[in-house]
mmCIF file of C-alpha atoms in Angstrom:
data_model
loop_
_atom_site.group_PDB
_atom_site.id
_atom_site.type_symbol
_atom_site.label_atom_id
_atom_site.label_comp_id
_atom_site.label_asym_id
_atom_site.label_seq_id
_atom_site.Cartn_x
_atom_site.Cartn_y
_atom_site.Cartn_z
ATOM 1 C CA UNK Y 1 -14.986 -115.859 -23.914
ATOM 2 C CA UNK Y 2 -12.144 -117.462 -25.859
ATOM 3 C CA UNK Y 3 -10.072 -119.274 -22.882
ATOM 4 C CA UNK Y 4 -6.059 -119.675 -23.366
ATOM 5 C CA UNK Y 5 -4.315 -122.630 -21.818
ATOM 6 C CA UNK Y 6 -0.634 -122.707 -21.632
ATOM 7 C CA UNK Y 7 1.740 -125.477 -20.648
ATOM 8 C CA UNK Y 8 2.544 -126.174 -17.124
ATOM 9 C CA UNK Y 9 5.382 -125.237 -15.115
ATOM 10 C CA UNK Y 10 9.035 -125.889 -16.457
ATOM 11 C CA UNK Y 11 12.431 -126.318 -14.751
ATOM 12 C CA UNK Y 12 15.807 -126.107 -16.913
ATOM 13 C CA UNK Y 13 19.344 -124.803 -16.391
ATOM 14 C CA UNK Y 14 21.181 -121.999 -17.579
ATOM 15 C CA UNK Y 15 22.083 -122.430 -21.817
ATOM 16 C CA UNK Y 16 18.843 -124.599 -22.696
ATOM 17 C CA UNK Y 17 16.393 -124.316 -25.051
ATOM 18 C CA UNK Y 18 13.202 -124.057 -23.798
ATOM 19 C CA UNK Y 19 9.788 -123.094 -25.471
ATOM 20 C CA UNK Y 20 6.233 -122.483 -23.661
ATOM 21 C CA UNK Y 21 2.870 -123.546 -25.792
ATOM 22 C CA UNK Y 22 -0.267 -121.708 -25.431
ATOM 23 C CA UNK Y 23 -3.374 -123.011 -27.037
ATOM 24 C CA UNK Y 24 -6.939 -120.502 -27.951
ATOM 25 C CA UNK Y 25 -10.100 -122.463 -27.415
ATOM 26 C CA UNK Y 26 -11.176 -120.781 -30.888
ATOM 27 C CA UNK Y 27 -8.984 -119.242 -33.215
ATOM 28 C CA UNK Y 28 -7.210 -115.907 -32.658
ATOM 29 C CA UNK Y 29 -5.208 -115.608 -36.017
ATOM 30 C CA UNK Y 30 -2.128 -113.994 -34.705
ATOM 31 C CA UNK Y 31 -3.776 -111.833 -32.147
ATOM 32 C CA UNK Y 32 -1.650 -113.145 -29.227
ATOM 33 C CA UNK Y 33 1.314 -111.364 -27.222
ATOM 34 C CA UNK Y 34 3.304 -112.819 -24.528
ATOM 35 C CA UNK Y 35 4.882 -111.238 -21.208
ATOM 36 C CA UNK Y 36 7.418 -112.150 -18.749
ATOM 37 C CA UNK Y 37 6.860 -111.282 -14.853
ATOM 38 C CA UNK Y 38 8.678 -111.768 -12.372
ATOM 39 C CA UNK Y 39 7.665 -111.412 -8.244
ATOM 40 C CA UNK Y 40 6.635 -108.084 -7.062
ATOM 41 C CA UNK Y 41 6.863 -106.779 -10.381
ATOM 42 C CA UNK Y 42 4.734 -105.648 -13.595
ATOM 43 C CA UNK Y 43 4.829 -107.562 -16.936
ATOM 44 C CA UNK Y 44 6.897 -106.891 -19.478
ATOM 45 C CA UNK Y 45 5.977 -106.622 -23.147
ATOM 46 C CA UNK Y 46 7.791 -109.745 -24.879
ATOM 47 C CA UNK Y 47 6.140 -110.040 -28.227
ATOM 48 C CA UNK Y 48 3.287 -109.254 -30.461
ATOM 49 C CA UNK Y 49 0.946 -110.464 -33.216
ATOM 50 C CA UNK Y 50 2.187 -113.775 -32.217
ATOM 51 C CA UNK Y 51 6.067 -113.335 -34.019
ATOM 52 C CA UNK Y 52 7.100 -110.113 -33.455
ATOM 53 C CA UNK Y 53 9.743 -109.100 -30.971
ATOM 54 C CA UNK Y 54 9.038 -106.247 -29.137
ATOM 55 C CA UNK Y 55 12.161 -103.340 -29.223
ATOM 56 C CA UNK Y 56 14.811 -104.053 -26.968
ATOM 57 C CA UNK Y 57 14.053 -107.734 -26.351
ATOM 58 C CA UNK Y 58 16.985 -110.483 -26.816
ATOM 59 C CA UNK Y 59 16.676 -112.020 -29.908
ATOM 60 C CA UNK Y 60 16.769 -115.289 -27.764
ATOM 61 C CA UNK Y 61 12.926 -115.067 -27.243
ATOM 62 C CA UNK Y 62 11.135 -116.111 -30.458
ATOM 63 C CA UNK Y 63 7.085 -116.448 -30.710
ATOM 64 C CA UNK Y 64 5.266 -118.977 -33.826
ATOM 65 C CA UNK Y 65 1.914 -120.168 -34.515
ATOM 66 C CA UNK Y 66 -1.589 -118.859 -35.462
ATOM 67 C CA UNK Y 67 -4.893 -120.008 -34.688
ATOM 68 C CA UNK Y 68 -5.173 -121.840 -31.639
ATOM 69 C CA UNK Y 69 -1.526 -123.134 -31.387
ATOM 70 C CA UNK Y 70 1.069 -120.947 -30.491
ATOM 71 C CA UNK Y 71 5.117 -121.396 -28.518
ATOM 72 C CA UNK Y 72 7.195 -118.879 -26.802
ATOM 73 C CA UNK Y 73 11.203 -120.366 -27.183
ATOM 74 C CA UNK Y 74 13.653 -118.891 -25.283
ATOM 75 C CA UNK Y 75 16.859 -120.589 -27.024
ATOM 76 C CA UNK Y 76 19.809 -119.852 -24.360
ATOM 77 C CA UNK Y 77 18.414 -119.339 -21.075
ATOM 78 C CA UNK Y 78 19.642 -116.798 -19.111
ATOM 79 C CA UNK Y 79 19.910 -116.586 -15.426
ATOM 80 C CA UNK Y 80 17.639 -113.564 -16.219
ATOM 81 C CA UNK Y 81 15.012 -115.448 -17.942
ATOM 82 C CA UNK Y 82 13.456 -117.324 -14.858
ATOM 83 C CA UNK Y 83 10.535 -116.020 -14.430
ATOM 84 C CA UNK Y 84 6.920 -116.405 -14.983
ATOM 85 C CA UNK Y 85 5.428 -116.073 -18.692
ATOM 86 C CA UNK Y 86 1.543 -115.428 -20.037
ATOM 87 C CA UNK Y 87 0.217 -115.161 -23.004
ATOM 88 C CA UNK Y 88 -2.501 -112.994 -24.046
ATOM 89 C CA UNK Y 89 -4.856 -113.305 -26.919
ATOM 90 C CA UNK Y 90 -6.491 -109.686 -28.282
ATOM 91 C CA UNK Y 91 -8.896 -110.981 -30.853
ATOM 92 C CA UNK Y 92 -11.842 -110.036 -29.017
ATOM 93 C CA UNK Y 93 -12.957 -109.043 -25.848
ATOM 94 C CA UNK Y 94 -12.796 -109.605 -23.214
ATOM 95 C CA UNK Y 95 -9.177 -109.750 -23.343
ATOM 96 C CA UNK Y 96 -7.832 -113.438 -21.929
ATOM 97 C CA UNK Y 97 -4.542 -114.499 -20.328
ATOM 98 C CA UNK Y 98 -3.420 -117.250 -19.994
ATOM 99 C CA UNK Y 99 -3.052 -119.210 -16.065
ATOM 100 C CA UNK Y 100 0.448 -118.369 -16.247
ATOM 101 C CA UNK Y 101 3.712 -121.076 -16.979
ATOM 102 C CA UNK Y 102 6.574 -120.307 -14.196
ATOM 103 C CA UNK Y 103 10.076 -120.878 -15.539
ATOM 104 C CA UNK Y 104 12.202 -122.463 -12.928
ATOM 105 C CA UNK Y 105 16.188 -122.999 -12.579
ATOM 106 C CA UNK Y 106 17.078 -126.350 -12.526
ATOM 107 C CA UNK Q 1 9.368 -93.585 -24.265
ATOM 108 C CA UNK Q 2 6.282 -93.655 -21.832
ATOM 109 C CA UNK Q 3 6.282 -94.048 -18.176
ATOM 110 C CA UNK Q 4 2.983 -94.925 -16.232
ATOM 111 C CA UNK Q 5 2.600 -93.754 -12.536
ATOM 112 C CA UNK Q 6 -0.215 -95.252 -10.466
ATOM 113 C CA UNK Q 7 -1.251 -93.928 -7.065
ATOM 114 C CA UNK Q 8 -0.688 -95.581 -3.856
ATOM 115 C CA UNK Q 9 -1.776 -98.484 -1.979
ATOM 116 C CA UNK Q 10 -5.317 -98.302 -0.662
ATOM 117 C CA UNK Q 11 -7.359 -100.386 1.973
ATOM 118 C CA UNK Q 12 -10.828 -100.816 1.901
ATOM 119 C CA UNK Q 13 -13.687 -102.052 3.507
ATOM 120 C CA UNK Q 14 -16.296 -103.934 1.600
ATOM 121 C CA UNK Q 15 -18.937 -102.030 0.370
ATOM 122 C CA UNK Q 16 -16.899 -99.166 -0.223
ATOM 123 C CA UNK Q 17 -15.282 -97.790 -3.600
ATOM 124 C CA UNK Q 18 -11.669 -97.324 -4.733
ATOM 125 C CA UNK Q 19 -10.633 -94.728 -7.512
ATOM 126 C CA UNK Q 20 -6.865 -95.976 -8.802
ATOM 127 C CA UNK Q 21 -5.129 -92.906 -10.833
ATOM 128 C CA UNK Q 22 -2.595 -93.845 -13.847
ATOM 129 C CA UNK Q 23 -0.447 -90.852 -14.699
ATOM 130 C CA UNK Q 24 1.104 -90.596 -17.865
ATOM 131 C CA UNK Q 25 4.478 -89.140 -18.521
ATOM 132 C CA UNK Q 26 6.691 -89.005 -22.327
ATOM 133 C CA UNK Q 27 5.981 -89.043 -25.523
ATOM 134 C CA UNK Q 28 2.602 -89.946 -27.076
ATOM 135 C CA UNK Q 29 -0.110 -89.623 -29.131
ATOM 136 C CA UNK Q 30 -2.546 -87.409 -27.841
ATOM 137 C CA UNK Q 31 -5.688 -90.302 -27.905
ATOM 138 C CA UNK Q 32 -4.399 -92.869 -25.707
ATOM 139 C CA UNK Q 33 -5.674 -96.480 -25.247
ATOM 140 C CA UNK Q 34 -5.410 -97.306 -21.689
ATOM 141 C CA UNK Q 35 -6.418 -100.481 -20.533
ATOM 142 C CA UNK Q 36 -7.029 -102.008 -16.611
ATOM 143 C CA UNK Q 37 -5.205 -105.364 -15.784
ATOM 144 C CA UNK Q 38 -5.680 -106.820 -11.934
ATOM 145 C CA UNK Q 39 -4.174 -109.951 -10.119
ATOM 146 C CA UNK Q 40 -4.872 -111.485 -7.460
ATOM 147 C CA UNK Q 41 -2.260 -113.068 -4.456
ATOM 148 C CA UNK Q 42 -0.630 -115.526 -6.223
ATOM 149 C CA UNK Q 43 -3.072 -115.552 -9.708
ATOM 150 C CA UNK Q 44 -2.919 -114.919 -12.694
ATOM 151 C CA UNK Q 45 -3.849 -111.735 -14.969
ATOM 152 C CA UNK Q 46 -7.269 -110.484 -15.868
ATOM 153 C CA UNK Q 47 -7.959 -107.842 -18.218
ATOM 154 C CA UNK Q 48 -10.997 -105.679 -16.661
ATOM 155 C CA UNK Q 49 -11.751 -103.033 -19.455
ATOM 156 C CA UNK Q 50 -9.898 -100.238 -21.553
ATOM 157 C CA UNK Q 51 -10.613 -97.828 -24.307
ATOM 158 C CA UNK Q 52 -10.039 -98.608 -27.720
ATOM 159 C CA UNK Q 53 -9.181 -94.854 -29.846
ATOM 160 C CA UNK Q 54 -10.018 -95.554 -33.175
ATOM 161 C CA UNK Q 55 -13.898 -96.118 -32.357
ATOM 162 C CA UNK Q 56 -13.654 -94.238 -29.212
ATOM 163 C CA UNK Q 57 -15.236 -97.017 -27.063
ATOM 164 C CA UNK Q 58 -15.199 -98.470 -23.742
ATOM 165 C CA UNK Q 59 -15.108 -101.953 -23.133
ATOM 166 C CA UNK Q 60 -15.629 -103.542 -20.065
ATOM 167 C CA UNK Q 61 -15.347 -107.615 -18.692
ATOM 168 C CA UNK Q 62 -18.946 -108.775 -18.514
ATOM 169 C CA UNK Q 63 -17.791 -109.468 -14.611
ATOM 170 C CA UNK Q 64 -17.428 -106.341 -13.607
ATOM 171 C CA UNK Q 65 -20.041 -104.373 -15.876
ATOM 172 C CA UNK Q 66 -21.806 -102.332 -13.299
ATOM 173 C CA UNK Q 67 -19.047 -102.066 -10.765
ATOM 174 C CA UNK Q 68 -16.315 -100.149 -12.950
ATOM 175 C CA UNK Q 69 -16.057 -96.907 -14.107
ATOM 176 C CA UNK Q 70 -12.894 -95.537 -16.151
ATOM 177 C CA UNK Q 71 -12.000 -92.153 -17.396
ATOM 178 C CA UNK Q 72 -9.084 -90.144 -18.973
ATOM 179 C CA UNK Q 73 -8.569 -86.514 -18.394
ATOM 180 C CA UNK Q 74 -6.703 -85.426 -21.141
ATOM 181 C CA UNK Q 75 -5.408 -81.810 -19.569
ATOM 182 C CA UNK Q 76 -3.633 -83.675 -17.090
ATOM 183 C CA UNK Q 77 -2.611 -87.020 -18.920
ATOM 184 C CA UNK Q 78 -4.195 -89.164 -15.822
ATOM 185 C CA UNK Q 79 -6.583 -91.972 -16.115
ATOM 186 C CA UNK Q 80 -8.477 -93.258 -14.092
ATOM 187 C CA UNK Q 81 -10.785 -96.784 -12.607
ATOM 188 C CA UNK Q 82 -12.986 -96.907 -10.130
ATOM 189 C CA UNK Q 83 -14.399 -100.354 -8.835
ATOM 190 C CA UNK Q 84 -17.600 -100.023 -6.473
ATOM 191 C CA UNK Q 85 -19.217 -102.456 -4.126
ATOM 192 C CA UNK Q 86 -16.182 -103.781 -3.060
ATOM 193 C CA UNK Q 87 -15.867 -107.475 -1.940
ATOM 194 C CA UNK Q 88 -12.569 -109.689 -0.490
ATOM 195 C CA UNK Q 89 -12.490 -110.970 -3.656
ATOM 196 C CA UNK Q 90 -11.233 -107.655 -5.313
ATOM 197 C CA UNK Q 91 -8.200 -107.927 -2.853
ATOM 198 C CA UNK Q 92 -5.496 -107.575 -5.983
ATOM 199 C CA UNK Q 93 -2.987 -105.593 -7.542
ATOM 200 C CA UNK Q 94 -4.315 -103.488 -10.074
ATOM 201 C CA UNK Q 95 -2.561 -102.142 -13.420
ATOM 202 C CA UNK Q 96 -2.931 -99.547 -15.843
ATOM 203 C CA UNK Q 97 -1.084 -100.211 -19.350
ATOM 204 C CA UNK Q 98 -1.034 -98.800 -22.843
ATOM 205 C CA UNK Q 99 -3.045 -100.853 -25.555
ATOM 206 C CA UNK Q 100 -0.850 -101.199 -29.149
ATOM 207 C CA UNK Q 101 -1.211 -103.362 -32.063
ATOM 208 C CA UNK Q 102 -4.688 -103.505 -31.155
ATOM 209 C CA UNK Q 103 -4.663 -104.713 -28.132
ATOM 210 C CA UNK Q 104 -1.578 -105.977 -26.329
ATOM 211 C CA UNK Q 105 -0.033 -104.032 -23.367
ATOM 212 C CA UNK Q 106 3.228 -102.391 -24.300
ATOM 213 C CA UNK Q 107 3.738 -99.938 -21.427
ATOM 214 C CA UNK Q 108 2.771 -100.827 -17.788
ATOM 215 C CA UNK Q 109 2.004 -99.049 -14.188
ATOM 216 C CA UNK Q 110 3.741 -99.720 -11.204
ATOM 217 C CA UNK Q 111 0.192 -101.183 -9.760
ATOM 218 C CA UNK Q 112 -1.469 -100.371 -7.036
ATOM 219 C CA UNK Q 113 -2.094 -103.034 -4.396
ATOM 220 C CA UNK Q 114 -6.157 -102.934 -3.545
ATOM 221 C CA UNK Q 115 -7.091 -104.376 -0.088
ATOM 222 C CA UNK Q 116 -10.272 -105.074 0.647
ATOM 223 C CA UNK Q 117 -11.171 -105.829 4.366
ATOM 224 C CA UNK Q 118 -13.424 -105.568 7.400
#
């Protein structure tokens, strides 16, 4: 199974910049989406094939990288943006997620 | 736009078996590629299985081939999982969600919370 790591926990105020890395233990290409959840609620489609914004998403969230390396950067944060993000790699199954990287305010 | 309605919350004992409905509503393509996402309390996401359209397969986690079982009935736009041999461990929230661009998630159920108890 191809195992996704992501960066740990981050806290940071309203206006920052802020990006999220996930790493592949093999290489994915640009298989890889990434979702934002917040409590009690189901995720929401960010991006896909590792750079593409999903319809309707701010154009503050931007995904990069290919093979194993990849960042989610939010480039404003918004008080709406705290939340927790995953990424997900589809290259092969079984589908992997990452353990999750929760987005504190500061 | 698609909308994805699960059924209700469900207690079980272990042992037993739970059948989770996803009901689809909106516009879409008639073959669907619905896929089965769970989390535990306070975990993270794990993809269980789905069906892939364009070769018509079934996949399923090695770690719960045996134990799942998921269907689509097409006249009524509903799919469905059900998990057997239910332990404590399978206490989660369970989701349904539309597969696109191969395999990400763009549409997602409600979920339905799974307890599993004695």
């Amino acid at each position: 199974d191809i195992q996704m790591t992501q960066s740990p926990n981050v806290s940071a105020s309203v206006g920052d910049r802020v990006s999220i890395t996930c790493r592949a233990s093999q290489s994915i290409s640009s298989w890889l989406a990434w979702y934002q959840q917040k409590p009690g609620r189901a995720p929401k489609f960010l991006i896909y094939r590792a750079s593409s914004l999903e319809r309707g998403v701010p154009v503050r969230f931007s995904g990069s990288g290919s093979g194993t390396e990849f960042t989610l950067t939010i480039s404003s944060l918004q008080p709406d943006d705290f939340a927790t993000y995953y990424c997900q790699q589809y290259k092969s199954y079984p589908y992997t997620f990452g353990q999750g990287t929760k987005l504190e305010i500061k | 736009q698609v909308h994805l309605v699960q059924s209700g919350a469900e207690v079980k004992k272990p042992g037993a078996s739970v059948k989770v409905s996803c009901k689809l509503t909106g516009d879409f393509p008639t073959q669907l590629s619905i896929h089965w996402v769970r989390q535990g309390p306070a975990k993270g996401l794990e993809w269980m299985g789905g069906f892939d359209p364009e070769d018509g397969e079934t996949t399923y986690a090695q770690k719960f081939q045996g134990r799942i079982i998921t269907t689509e009935d097409t006249s009524t736009d509903t799919a469905y999982m059900e998990l057997s041999s239910l332990r404590s461990e399978d206490t989660a929230m369970y989701y349904c969600a539309r597969g696109v661009v191969k395999g990400s998630f763009d549409f997602w159920g409600q979920g339905t919370l799974v307890t599993v108890s004695s």
